[in-house]
Short mmCIF file of N, CA and C in Angstrom, two decimals:
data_model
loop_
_atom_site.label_atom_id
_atom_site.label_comp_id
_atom_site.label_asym_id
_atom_site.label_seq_id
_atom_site.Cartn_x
_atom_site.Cartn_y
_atom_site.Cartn_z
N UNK A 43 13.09 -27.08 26.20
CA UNK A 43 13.80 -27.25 24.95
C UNK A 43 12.85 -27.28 23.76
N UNK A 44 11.57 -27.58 23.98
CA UNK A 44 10.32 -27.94 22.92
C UNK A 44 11.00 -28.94 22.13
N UNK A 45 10.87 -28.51 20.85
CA UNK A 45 10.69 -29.76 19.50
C UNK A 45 11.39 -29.34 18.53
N UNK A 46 11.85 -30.09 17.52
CA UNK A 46 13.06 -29.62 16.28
C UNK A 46 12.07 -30.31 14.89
N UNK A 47 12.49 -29.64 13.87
CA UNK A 47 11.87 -30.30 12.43
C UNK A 47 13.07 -30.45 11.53
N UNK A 48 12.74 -31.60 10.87
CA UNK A 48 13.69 -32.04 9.86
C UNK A 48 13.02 -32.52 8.59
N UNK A 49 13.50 -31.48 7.53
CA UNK A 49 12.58 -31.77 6.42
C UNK A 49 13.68 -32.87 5.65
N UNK A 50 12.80 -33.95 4.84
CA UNK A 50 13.68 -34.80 4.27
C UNK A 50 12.62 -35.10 2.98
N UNK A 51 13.60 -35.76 1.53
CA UNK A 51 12.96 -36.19 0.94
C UNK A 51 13.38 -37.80 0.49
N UNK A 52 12.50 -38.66 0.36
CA UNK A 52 12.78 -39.91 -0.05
C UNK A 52 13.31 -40.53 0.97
N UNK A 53 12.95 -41.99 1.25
CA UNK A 53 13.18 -43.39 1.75
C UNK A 53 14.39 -43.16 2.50
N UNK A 54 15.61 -43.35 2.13
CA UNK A 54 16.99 -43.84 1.99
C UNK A 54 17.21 -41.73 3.57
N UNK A 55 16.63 -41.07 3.35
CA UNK A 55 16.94 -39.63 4.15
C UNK A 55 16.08 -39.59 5.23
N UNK A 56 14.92 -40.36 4.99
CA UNK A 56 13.72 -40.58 6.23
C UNK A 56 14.62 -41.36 7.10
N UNK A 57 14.79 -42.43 6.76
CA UNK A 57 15.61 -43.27 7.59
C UNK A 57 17.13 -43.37 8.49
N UNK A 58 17.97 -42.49 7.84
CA UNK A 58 18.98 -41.70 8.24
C UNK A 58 18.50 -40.82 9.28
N UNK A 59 17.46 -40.14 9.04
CA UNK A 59 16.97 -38.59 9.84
C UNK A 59 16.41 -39.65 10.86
N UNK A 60 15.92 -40.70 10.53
CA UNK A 60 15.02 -41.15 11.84
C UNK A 60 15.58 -42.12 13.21
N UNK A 61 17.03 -42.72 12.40
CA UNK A 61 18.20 -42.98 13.51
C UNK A 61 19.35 -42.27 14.23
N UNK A 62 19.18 -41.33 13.34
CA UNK A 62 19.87 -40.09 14.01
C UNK A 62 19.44 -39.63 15.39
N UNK A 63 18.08 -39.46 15.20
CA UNK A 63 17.29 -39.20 16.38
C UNK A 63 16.61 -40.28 17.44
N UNK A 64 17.36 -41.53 17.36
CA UNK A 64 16.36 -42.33 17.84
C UNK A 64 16.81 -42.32 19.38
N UNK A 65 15.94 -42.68 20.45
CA UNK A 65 15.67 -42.44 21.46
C UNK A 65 14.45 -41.27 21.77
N UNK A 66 14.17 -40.61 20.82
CA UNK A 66 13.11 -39.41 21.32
C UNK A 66 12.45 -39.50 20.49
N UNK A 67 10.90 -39.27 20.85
CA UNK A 67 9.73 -39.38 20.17
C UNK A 67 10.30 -38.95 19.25
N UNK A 68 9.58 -39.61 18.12
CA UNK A 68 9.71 -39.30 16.10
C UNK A 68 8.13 -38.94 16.04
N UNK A 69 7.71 -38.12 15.04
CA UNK A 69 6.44 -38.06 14.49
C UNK A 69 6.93 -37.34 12.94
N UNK A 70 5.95 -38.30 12.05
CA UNK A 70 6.36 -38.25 10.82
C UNK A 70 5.13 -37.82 9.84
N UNK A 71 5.48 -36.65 9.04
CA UNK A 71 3.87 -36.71 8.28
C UNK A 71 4.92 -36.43 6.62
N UNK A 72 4.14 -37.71 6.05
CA UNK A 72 4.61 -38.23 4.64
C UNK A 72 3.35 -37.70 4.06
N UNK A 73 3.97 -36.45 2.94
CA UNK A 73 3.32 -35.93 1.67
C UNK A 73 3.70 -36.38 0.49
N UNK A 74 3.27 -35.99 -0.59
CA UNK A 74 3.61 -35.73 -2.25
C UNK A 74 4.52 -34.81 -2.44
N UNK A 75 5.48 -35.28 -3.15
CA UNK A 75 6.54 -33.87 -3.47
C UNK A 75 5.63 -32.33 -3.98
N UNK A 76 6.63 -32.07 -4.06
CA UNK A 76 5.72 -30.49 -4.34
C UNK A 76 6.58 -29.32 -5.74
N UNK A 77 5.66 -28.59 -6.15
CA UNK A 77 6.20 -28.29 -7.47
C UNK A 77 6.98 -26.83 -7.41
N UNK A 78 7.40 -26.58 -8.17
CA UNK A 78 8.14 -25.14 -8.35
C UNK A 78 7.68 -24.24 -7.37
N UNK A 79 6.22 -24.18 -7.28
CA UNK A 79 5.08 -23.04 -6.57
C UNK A 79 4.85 -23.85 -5.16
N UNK A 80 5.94 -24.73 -5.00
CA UNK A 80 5.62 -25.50 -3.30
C UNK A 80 3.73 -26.29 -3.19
N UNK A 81 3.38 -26.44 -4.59
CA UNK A 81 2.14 -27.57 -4.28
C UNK A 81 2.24 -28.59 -4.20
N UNK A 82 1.64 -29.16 -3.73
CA UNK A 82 2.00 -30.91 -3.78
C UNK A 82 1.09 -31.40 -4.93
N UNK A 83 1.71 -32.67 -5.40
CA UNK A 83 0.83 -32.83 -6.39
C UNK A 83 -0.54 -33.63 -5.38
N UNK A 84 -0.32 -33.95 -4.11
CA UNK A 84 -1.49 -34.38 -3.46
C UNK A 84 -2.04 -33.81 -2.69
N UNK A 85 -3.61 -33.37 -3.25
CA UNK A 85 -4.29 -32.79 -2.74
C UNK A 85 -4.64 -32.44 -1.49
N UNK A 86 -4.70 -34.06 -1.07
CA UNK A 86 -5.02 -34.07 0.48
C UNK A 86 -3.71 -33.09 1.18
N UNK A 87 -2.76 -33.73 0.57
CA UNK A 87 -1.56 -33.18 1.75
C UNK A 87 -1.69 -31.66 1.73
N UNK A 88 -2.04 -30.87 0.50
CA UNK A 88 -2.38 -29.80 0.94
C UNK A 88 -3.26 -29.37 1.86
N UNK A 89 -4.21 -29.87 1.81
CA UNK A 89 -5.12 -29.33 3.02
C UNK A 89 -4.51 -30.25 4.99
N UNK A 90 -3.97 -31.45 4.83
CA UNK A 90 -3.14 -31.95 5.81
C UNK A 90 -2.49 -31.02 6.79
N UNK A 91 -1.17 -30.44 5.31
CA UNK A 91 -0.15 -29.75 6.13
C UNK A 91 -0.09 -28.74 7.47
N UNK A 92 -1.53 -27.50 7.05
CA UNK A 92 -1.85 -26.60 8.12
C UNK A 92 -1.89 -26.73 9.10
N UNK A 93 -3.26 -28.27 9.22
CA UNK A 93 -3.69 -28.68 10.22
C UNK A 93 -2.88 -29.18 10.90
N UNK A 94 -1.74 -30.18 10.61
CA UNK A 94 -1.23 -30.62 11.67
C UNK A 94 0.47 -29.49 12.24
N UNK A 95 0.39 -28.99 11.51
CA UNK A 95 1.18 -27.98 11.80
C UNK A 95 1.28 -26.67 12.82
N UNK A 96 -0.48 -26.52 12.85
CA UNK A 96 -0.80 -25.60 14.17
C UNK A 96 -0.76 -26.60 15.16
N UNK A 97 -0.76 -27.94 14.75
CA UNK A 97 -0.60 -28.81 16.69
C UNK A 97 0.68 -29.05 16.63
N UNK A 98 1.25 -28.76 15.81
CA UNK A 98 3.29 -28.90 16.14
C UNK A 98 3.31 -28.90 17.83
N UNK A 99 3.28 -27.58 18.28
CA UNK A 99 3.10 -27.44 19.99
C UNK A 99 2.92 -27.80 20.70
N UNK A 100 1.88 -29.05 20.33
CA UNK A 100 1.62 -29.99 21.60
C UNK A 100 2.05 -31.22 21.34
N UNK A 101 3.31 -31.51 20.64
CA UNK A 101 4.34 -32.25 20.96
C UNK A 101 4.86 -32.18 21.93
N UNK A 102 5.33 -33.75 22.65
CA UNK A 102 5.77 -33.75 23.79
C UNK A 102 8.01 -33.01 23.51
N UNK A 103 8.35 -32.26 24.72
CA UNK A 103 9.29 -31.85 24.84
C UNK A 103 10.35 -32.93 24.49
N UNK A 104 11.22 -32.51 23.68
CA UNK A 104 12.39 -33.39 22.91
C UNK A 104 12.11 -33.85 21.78
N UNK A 105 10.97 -33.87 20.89
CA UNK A 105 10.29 -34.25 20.27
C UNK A 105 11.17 -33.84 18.64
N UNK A 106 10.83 -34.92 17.31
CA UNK A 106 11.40 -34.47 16.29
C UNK A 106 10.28 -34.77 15.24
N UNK A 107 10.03 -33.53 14.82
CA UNK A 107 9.12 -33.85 13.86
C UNK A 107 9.73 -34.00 12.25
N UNK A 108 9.47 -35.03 11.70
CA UNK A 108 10.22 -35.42 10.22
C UNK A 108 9.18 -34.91 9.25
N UNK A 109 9.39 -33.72 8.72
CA UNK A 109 8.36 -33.51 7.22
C UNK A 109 8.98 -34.59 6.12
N UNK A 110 8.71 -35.58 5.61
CA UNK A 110 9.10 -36.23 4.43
C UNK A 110 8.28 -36.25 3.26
N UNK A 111 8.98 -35.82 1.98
CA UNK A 111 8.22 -35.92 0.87
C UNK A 111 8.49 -37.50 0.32
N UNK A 112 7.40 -38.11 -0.37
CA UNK A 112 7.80 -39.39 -0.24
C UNK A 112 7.75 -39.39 -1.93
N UNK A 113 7.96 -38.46 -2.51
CA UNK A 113 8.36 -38.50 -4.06
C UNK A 113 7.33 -37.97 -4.86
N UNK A 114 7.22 -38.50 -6.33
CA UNK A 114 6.44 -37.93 -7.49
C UNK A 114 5.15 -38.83 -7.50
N UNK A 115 4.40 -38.23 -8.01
CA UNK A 115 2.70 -39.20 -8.04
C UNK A 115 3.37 -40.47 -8.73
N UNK A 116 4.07 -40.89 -10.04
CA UNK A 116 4.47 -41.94 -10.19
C UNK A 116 5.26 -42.90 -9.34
N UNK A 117 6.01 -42.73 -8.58
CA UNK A 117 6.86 -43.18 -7.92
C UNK A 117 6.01 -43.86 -6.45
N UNK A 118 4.57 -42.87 -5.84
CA UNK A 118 4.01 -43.28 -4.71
C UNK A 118 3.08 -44.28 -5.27
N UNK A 119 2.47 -44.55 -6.62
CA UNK A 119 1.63 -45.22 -6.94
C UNK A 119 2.28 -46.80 -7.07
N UNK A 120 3.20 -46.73 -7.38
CA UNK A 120 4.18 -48.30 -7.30
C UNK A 120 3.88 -48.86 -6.40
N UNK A 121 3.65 -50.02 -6.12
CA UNK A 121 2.96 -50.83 -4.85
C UNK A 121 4.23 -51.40 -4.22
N UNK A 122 4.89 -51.58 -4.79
CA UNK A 122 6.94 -51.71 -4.37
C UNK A 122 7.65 -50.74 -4.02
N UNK A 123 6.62 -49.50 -3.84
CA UNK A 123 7.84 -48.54 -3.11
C UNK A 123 8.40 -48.37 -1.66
N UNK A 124 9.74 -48.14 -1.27
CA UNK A 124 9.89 -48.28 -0.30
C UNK A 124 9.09 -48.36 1.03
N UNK A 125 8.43 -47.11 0.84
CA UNK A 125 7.43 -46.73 1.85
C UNK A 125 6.24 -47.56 2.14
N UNK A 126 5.80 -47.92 1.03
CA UNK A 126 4.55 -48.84 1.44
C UNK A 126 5.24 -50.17 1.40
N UNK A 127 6.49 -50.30 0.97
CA UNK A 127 6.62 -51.65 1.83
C UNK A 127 7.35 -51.96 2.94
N UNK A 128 8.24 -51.11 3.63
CA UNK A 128 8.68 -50.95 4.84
C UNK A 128 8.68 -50.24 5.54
N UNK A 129 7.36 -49.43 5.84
CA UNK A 129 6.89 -48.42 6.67
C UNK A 129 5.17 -49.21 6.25
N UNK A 130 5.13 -49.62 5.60
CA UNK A 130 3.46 -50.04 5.32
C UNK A 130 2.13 -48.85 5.41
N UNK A 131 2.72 -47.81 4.50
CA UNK A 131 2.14 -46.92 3.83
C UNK A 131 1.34 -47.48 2.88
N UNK A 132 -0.15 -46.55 3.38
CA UNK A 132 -1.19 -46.93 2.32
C UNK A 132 -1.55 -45.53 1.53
N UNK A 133 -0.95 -44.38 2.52
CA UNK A 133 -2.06 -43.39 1.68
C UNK A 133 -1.05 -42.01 1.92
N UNK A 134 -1.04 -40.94 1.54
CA UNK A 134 -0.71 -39.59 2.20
C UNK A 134 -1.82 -38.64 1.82
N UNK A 135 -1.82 -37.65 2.29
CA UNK A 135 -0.79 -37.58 3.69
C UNK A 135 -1.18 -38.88 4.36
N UNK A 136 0.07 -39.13 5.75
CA UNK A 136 0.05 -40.12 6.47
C UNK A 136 0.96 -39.17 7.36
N UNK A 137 0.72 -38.98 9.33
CA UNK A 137 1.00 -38.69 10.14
C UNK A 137 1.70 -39.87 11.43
N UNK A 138 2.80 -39.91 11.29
CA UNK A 138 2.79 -41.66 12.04
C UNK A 138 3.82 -41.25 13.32
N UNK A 139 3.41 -41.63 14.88
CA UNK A 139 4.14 -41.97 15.67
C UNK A 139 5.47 -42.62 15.22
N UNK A 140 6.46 -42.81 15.02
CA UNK A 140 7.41 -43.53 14.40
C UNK A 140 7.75 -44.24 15.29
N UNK A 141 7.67 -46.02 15.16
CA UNK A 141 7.73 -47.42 16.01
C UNK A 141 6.93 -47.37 16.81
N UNK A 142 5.74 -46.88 16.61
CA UNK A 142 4.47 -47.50 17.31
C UNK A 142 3.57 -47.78 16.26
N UNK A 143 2.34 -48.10 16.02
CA UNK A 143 1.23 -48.39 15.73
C UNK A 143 0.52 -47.01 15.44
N UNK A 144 0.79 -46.37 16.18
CA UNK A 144 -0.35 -44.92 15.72
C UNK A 144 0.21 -43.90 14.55
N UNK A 145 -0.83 -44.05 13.76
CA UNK A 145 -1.08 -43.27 12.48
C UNK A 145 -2.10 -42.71 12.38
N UNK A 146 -2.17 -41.69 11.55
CA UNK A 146 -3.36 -41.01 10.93
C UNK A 146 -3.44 -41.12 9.26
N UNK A 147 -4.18 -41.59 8.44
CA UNK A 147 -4.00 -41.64 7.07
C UNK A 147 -5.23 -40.46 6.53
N UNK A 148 -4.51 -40.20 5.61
CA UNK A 148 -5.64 -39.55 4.92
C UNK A 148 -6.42 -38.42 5.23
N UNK A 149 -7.64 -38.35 4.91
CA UNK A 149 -8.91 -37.15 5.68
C UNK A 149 -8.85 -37.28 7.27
N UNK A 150 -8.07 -38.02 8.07
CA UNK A 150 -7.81 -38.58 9.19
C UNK A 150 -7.01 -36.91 9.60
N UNK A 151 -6.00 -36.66 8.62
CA UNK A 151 -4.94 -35.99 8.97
C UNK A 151 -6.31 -34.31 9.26
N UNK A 152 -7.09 -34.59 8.44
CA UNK A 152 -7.63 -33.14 8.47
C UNK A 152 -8.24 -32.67 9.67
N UNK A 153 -8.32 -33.53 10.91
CA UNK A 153 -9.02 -33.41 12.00
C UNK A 153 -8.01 -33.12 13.26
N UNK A 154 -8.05 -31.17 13.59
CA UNK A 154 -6.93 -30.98 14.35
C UNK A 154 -6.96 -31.74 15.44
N UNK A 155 -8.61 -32.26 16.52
CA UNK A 155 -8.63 -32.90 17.60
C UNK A 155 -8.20 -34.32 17.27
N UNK A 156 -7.76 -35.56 16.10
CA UNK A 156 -7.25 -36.20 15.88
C UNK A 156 -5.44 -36.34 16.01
N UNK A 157 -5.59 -35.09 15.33
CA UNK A 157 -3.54 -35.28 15.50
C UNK A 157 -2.86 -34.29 16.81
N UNK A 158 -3.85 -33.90 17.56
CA UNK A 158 -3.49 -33.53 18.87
C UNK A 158 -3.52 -34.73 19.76
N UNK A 159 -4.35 -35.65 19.50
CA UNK A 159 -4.05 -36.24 20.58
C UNK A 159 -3.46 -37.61 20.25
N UNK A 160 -2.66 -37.49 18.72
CA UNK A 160 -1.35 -38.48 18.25
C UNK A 160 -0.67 -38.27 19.00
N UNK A 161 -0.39 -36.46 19.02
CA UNK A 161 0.73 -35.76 19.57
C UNK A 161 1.07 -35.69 21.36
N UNK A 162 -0.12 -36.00 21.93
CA UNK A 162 -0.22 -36.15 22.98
C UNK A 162 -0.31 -37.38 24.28
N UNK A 163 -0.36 -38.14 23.23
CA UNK A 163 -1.44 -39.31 24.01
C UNK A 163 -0.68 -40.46 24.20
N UNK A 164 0.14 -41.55 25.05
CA UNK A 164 1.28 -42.09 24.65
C UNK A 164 1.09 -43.45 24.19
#
């Protein structure tokens, strides 16, 4: 069957998308929204996205991967935003097992042998 993607934007659609699916691995990679020309205004997540995107595949079978934009550079810098306070987001990109402990933050995300073996490893 492999793996399904669900692109979502903002808090309140992550969370919907992520009980929808619950029972089967979640893996979540939270970017910066992105502009007319599909950039993000965060840098990192541009260089992020590729990388963890060629290891899509070695997700385990049944698997749902959530692309979430987690809003505008103003909105992620708020130390009260949803995300960093009930997901306990520090940085994006951010790559997260969803209800476990394993994450990747940051320049973390840029290392394909890192988020292969998020994707792999239980």
């Amino acid at each position: 069957m492999g793996w399904e993607e669900k692109e979502v934007r903002g808090y309140p659609e992550f969370v919907q998308t992520a009980q929808r699916y619950h029972g089967r691995p979640i893996f979540a990679l939270f970017c910066g929204d992105k502009d007319a020309e599909g950039r993000s205004w965060c840098p990192d997540c541009v260089t992020a996205e590729p990388v963890v995107r060629k290891e899509l595949h070695n997700m385990p079978d049944e698997s749902v991967f959530i692309y979430c934009l987690v809003g505008d550079r103003a909105y992620w810098k708020d130390p009260n935003n949803e995300f960093r306070k009930n997901l306990k987001l520090t940085g994006v990109p951010t790559l997260l097992k969803y209800g476990t402990p394993q994450k990747l933050v940051e320049e973390e995300c840029f290392k394909a042998e890192l988020v292969r073996m998020l994707f792999t490893e239980d």
